[in-house]
Amino acid sequence: MLEGKITIITGCGSGIGLATSKELASHGAVVIGVDVQEEKKRVWEEEMAKVNGKGVFKKADVRHEQEIENLFTESVKQFGTIDIVFNNAGIGDYTKAHELSAKKWQLMIDINLTGVFFCCKHALMHMKEKGGSIINNASMLGHIGAPKVTSYTAAKAGVVNLTRTLAIDYAPYGIRVNAVCPGYINTPLIQGLSEEFKNELINKHPIGRLGEPEEVASVVRFLASDDASFITGTSVLVDGGYTAQ
Ligand SMILES: NC(=O)c1ccc[n+]([C@@H]2O[C@H](COP(=O)([O-])OP(=O)(O)OC[C@H]3O[C@@H](n4cnc5c(N)ncnc54)[C@H](O)[C@@H]3O)[C@@H](O)[C@H]2O)c1
């Protein structure tokens, strides 16, 4: 279904990015896996080999525009084009506003919002020639508030609305731009949370459990594919019913 599609996935080294690398590769995509942590290369390559996935790992930090510009230019040089981009790199934080330093706020905005903008900007420059599909990993917390998730909710709401505007501006070029908005997913991002808090979170998902990275990956695969050819500017909630309440 994605045979030979050249695909960039940021934050590929663990969790949702790793699961999506495998999912898209197992449907024929050639995946350029990008992560700021070079030490994730080995595990990414081992996991990709399990699905006979084609691709390469590249180190880049989504906060730095020059690195992102180089990533896209070099990838196009190496593979000829870019068809699909999954902007997934992100961090979490739980700090109430009056305790949140300017430095921590800025780090969140730099990675979770500006990083998505840089990757979209450079993807769009290349995709303008022959179309493509961009999927931004936002969060259900881009649609609702939650205790202490101050900077994260702000950044993710920004991603949801950035997605809408890019979809409008680039539809004439045959580029679709969508977001996925997961509920709480079992990944290293939430591993630091206490068991008590995790149980509280489980109870807030009507499905009665947290999500798995593969359950987000399959939605990304759909949005990336021609099966979603009339879908752009939307954000798909993958949240076990959390926001239905
Ligand atoms: N886990 C959840 O409950 C959940 C829910 C909703 C949305 N999300 C979103 O999904 C995305 C992936 O989260 P995850 O849970 O798989 O987390 P994760 O921590 O398992 O993976 C995130 C990856 O991003 C990489 N990364 C971090 N900063 C980077 C940077 N500056 N440049 C490049 N790579 C960077 C990390 O090295 C890591 O490999 C994030 O955007 C997150 O906000 C996660």
Short mmCIF file of C-alpha atoms and ligand atoms in Angstrom, two decimals:
data_model
loop_
_atom_site.label_atom_id
_atom_site.label_comp_id
_atom_site.label_asym_id
_atom_site.label_seq_id
_atom_site.Cartn_x
_atom_site.Cartn_y
_atom_site.Cartn_z
CA MET A 1 0.00 0.00 0.00
CA LEU A 2 2.97 2.33 0.65
CA GLU A 3 5.32 0.52 -1.73
CA GLY A 4 8.51 2.55 -2.25
CA LYS A 5 7.13 5.68 -0.53
CA ILE A 6 10.03 7.69 0.90
CA THR A 7 9.07 8.53 4.47
CA ILE A 8 10.67 10.65 7.19
CA ILE A 9 9.74 9.83 10.80
CA THR A 10 11.10 12.04 13.60
CA GLY A 11 11.54 10.70 17.13
CA CYS A 12 11.90 7.25 15.58
CA GLY A 13 13.97 5.78 18.42
CA SER A 14 11.22 4.64 20.77
CA GLY A 15 7.50 4.47 21.48
CA ILE A 16 5.13 5.67 18.76
CA GLY A 17 7.93 6.65 16.34
CA LEU A 18 9.50 3.21 16.52
CA ALA A 19 6.16 1.39 16.11
CA THR A 20 5.25 3.64 13.15
CA SER A 21 8.63 3.05 11.49
CA LYS A 22 7.92 -0.70 11.59
CA GLU A 23 4.26 -0.34 10.54
CA LEU A 24 5.00 1.82 7.49
CA ALA A 25 8.06 -0.21 6.50
CA SER A 26 6.07 -3.44 6.70
CA HIS A 27 3.65 -1.89 4.18
CA GLY A 28 6.49 -1.11 1.76
CA ALA A 29 7.64 2.38 2.77
CA VAL A 30 11.35 3.26 2.78
CA VAL A 31 11.80 4.91 6.19
CA ILE A 32 14.32 7.61 7.07
CA GLY A 33 14.24 7.35 10.86
CA VAL A 34 15.35 10.53 12.63
CA ASP A 35 16.20 10.96 16.29
CA VAL A 36 18.27 13.34 18.42
CA GLN A 37 19.71 10.39 20.34
CA GLU A 38 22.28 8.61 18.16
CA GLU A 39 22.33 5.67 20.60
CA LYS A 40 18.79 4.81 19.44
CA LYS A 41 20.19 3.83 16.02
CA ARG A 42 21.01 0.24 17.03
CA VAL A 43 17.60 -0.60 18.50
CA TRP A 44 15.85 1.11 15.55
CA GLU A 45 17.86 -0.95 13.04
CA GLU A 46 17.25 -4.18 15.00
CA GLU A 47 13.49 -3.54 15.19
CA MET A 48 13.29 -2.59 11.49
CA ALA A 49 15.15 -5.80 10.57
CA LYS A 50 12.39 -7.84 12.30
CA VAL A 51 9.91 -6.63 9.63
CA ASN A 52 12.48 -6.68 6.81
CA GLY A 53 12.06 -2.92 6.71
CA LYS A 54 14.02 -0.75 4.31
CA GLY A 55 15.49 2.51 5.55
CA VAL A 56 18.26 4.46 7.21
CA PHE A 57 18.72 6.16 10.57
CA LYS A 58 19.79 9.82 10.65
CA LYS A 59 20.62 11.94 13.68
CA ALA A 60 18.97 15.38 13.86
CA ASP A 61 17.49 17.69 16.47
CA VAL A 62 14.14 19.13 15.39
CA ARG A 63 14.90 22.34 17.35
CA HIS A 64 17.59 23.42 14.90
CA GLU A 65 16.36 24.58 11.50
CA GLN A 66 19.75 24.14 9.79
CA GLU A 67 19.84 20.46 10.82
CA ILE A 68 16.32 19.97 9.50
CA GLU A 69 17.08 21.75 6.24
CA ASN A 70 20.15 19.49 5.80
CA LEU A 71 18.10 16.40 6.69
CA PHE A 72 15.56 17.09 3.93
CA THR A 73 18.13 18.18 1.32
CA GLU A 74 20.34 15.14 1.93
CA SER A 75 17.37 12.76 2.01
CA VAL A 76 16.10 14.05 -1.35
CA LYS A 77 19.63 13.74 -2.76
CA GLN A 78 19.87 10.16 -1.49
CA PHE A 79 16.34 8.91 -2.27
CA GLY A 80 15.10 11.28 -5.00
CA THR A 81 11.98 12.56 -3.21
CA ILE A 82 10.02 12.74 0.04
CA ASP A 83 6.45 11.35 -0.06
CA ILE A 84 5.43 11.09 3.60
CA VAL A 85 6.53 12.85 6.81
CA PHE A 86 5.46 11.87 10.33
CA ASN A 87 6.40 14.66 12.75
CA ASN A 88 6.45 12.73 15.98
CA ALA A 89 9.46 13.86 18.06
CA GLY A 90 8.30 15.25 21.37
CA ILE A 91 8.76 15.50 25.12
CA GLY A 92 6.37 15.64 28.08
CA ASP A 93 6.19 17.80 31.22
CA TYR A 94 3.97 18.15 34.27
CA THR A 95 4.43 21.59 35.88
CA LYS A 96 1.83 24.10 37.05
CA ALA A 97 2.21 27.55 35.46
CA HIS A 98 3.42 29.39 38.59
CA GLU A 99 6.26 26.87 38.99
CA LEU A 100 7.21 26.66 35.30
CA SER A 101 10.49 28.40 34.39
CA ALA A 102 10.85 30.32 31.14
CA LYS A 103 13.61 27.85 30.17
CA LYS A 104 11.39 24.77 30.58
CA TRP A 105 8.50 26.48 28.78
CA GLN A 106 10.80 27.39 25.87
CA LEU A 107 12.24 23.87 25.62
CA MET A 108 8.72 22.47 25.25
CA ILE A 109 7.74 25.01 22.59
CA ASP A 110 11.05 24.52 20.74
CA ILE A 111 10.67 20.74 20.46
CA ASN A 112 6.92 20.10 20.40
CA LEU A 113 5.79 23.09 18.31
CA THR A 114 8.69 24.85 16.54
CA GLY A 115 10.24 21.47 15.68
CA VAL A 116 7.00 20.46 13.94
CA PHE A 117 6.96 23.80 12.08
CA PHE A 118 10.57 23.39 10.85
CA CYS A 119 9.90 19.85 9.61
CA CYS A 120 6.65 20.88 7.90
CA LYS A 121 8.33 23.91 6.30
CA HIS A 122 11.16 21.90 4.75
CA ALA A 123 8.89 19.00 3.82
CA LEU A 124 6.52 21.38 2.03
CA MET A 125 9.36 22.98 0.04
CA HIS A 126 10.15 19.59 -1.49
CA MET A 127 6.59 18.24 -1.65
CA LYS A 128 5.33 21.31 -3.59
CA GLU A 129 6.72 19.69 -6.74
CA LYS A 130 4.67 16.47 -6.65
CA GLY A 131 2.44 16.32 -3.57
CA GLY A 132 2.68 14.27 -0.40
CA SER A 133 1.23 13.51 3.00
CA ILE A 134 2.28 15.03 6.33
CA ILE A 135 1.05 13.70 9.67
CA ASN A 136 1.78 15.63 12.85
CA ASN A 137 1.67 13.83 16.17
CA ALA A 138 -0.31 16.18 18.41
CA SER A 139 -2.26 14.75 21.37
CA MET A 140 -5.78 14.65 22.73
CA LEU A 141 -4.23 17.26 25.08
CA GLY A 142 -4.19 19.59 22.08
CA HIS A 143 -7.99 19.59 22.36
CA ILE A 144 -8.58 19.56 26.14
CA GLY A 145 -6.89 20.88 29.27
CA ALA A 146 -5.48 18.65 32.02
CA PRO A 147 -3.93 19.31 35.43
CA LYS A 148 -0.29 20.46 35.35
CA VAL A 149 0.29 19.82 31.64
CA THR A 150 0.74 23.57 31.06
CA SER A 151 3.36 23.89 28.31
CA TYR A 152 2.49 20.56 26.64
CA THR A 153 -1.21 21.40 26.15
CA ALA A 154 -0.26 24.81 24.73
CA ALA A 155 2.26 23.32 22.28
CA LYS A 156 -0.06 20.52 21.15
CA ALA A 157 -3.01 22.89 20.59
CA GLY A 158 -0.60 24.86 18.41
CA VAL A 159 0.18 21.72 16.40
CA VAL A 160 -3.54 21.00 15.87
CA ASN A 161 -4.20 24.49 14.48
CA LEU A 162 -0.93 24.70 12.51
CA THR A 163 -2.07 21.48 10.82
CA ARG A 164 -5.34 23.10 9.72
CA THR A 165 -3.67 26.16 8.17
CA LEU A 166 -1.02 24.13 6.33
CA ALA A 167 -3.76 21.86 4.97
CA ILE A 168 -5.55 24.90 3.49
CA ASP A 169 -2.43 26.52 2.02
CA TYR A 170 -0.99 23.37 0.45
CA ALA A 171 -4.07 21.46 -0.74
CA PRO A 172 -3.63 23.07 -4.20
CA TYR A 173 -0.21 21.38 -4.40
CA GLY A 174 -1.64 17.92 -3.71
CA ILE A 175 -0.27 17.88 -0.18
CA ARG A 176 -2.47 16.60 2.66
CA VAL A 177 -1.65 17.63 6.25
CA ASN A 178 -3.32 15.89 9.19
CA ALA A 179 -2.72 15.26 12.88
CA VAL A 180 -3.11 12.24 15.13
CA CYS A 181 -4.17 12.96 18.68
CA PRO A 182 -3.41 10.02 20.95
CA GLY A 183 -4.74 9.50 24.46
CA TYR A 184 -2.28 8.06 26.99
CA ILE A 185 -0.10 5.48 25.23
CA ASN A 186 2.26 2.94 26.82
CA THR A 187 5.64 4.38 25.89
CA PRO A 188 8.78 5.59 27.71
CA LEU A 189 7.19 9.09 27.75
CA ILE A 190 4.78 8.03 30.51
CA GLN A 191 6.95 5.40 32.20
CA GLY A 192 8.03 7.88 34.89
CA LEU A 193 4.46 8.34 36.14
CA SER A 194 3.47 6.68 39.44
CA GLU A 195 1.38 3.49 39.32
CA GLU A 196 -1.35 5.33 41.22
CA PHE A 197 -1.49 8.09 38.60
CA LYS A 198 -1.38 5.55 35.76
CA ASN A 199 -4.37 3.73 37.28
CA GLU A 200 -6.22 7.04 37.49
CA LEU A 201 -5.45 7.60 33.80
CA ILE A 202 -6.62 4.11 32.86
CA ASN A 203 -9.97 4.83 34.53
CA LYS A 204 -10.37 7.98 32.42
CA HIS A 205 -10.23 5.98 29.16
CA PRO A 206 -13.68 4.36 28.62
CA ILE A 207 -11.94 1.45 26.85
CA GLY A 208 -10.41 0.69 30.28
CA ARG A 209 -6.71 0.62 29.44
CA LEU A 210 -3.93 2.75 28.01
CA GLY A 211 -3.25 2.61 24.28
CA GLU A 212 -0.38 0.79 22.59
CA PRO A 213 2.02 2.51 20.15
CA GLU A 214 0.91 0.14 17.37
CA GLU A 215 -2.68 1.48 17.72
CA VAL A 216 -1.43 4.96 16.79
CA ALA A 217 0.90 3.62 14.08
CA SER A 218 -1.97 2.00 12.15
CA VAL A 219 -3.86 5.32 12.05
CA VAL A 220 -0.73 7.11 10.79
CA ARG A 221 -0.40 4.44 8.09
CA PHE A 222 -4.02 5.10 7.00
CA LEU A 223 -3.57 8.90 6.93
CA ALA A 224 -0.32 8.54 4.99
CA SER A 225 -1.92 6.34 2.35
CA ASP A 226 -4.16 7.06 -0.63
CA ASP A 227 -7.02 5.47 1.34
CA ALA A 228 -7.19 8.86 3.08
CA SER A 229 -7.13 10.81 -0.21
CA PHE A 230 -10.05 13.13 0.78
CA ILE A 231 -8.84 13.75 4.33
CA THR A 232 -6.85 16.89 5.10
CA GLY A 233 -6.71 19.46 7.91
CA THR A 234 -8.22 17.12 10.46
CA SER A 235 -6.98 15.67 13.72
CA VAL A 236 -7.86 12.08 14.45
CA LEU A 237 -8.40 11.24 18.12
CA VAL A 238 -6.89 7.88 19.05
CA ASP A 239 -7.80 8.06 22.71
CA GLY A 240 -9.93 5.08 23.79
CA GLY A 241 -12.91 7.43 24.19
CA TYR A 242 -11.22 9.79 26.69
CA THR A 243 -12.45 12.99 25.04
CA ALA A 244 -15.91 11.59 24.23
CA GLN A 245 -16.97 12.20 27.85
N1 LIG B 1 2.86 8.46 25.07
C1 LIG B 1 1.75 9.18 25.12
O1 LIG B 1 0.91 8.98 26.02
C2 LIG B 1 1.46 10.23 24.08
C3 LIG B 1 0.15 10.73 24.01
C4 LIG B 1 -0.14 11.71 23.07
C5 LIG B 1 0.85 12.17 22.21
N2 LIG B 1 2.11 11.67 22.32
C6 LIG B 1 3.12 12.23 21.43
O2 LIG B 1 3.72 11.20 20.68
C7 LIG B 1 5.04 11.59 20.32
C8 LIG B 1 6.00 10.43 20.64
O3 LIG B 1 5.91 10.17 22.01
P1 LIG B 1 6.28 8.76 22.66
O4 LIG B 1 5.28 8.55 23.73
O5 LIG B 1 6.50 7.74 21.62
O6 LIG B 1 7.63 9.22 23.39
P2 LIG B 1 9.10 8.57 23.46
O7 LIG B 1 9.79 9.33 24.54
O8 LIG B 1 9.02 7.09 23.53
O9 LIG B 1 9.73 8.95 22.04
C9 LIG B 1 10.05 10.26 21.68
C10 LIG B 1 11.29 10.23 20.78
O10 LIG B 1 11.52 11.58 20.35
C11 LIG B 1 12.92 11.80 20.39
N3 LIG B 1 13.18 13.24 20.52
C12 LIG B 1 13.00 14.02 21.63
N4 LIG B 1 13.41 15.26 21.38
C13 LIG B 1 13.86 15.29 20.10
C14 LIG B 1 14.42 16.30 19.29
N5 LIG B 1 14.63 17.54 19.77
N6 LIG B 1 14.75 16.00 18.01
C15 LIG B 1 14.58 14.75 17.53
N7 LIG B 1 14.08 13.74 18.28
C16 LIG B 1 13.72 14.01 19.55
C17 LIG B 1 13.39 11.02 21.61
O11 LIG B 1 14.80 10.78 21.57
C18 LIG B 1 12.55 9.77 21.52
O12 LIG B 1 13.19 8.75 20.79
C19 LIG B 1 5.33 12.89 21.08
O13 LIG B 1 5.16 14.00 20.23
C20 LIG B 1 4.27 12.89 22.16
O14 LIG B 1 3.94 14.17 22.61
C21 LIG B 1 2.44 10.71 23.23
#
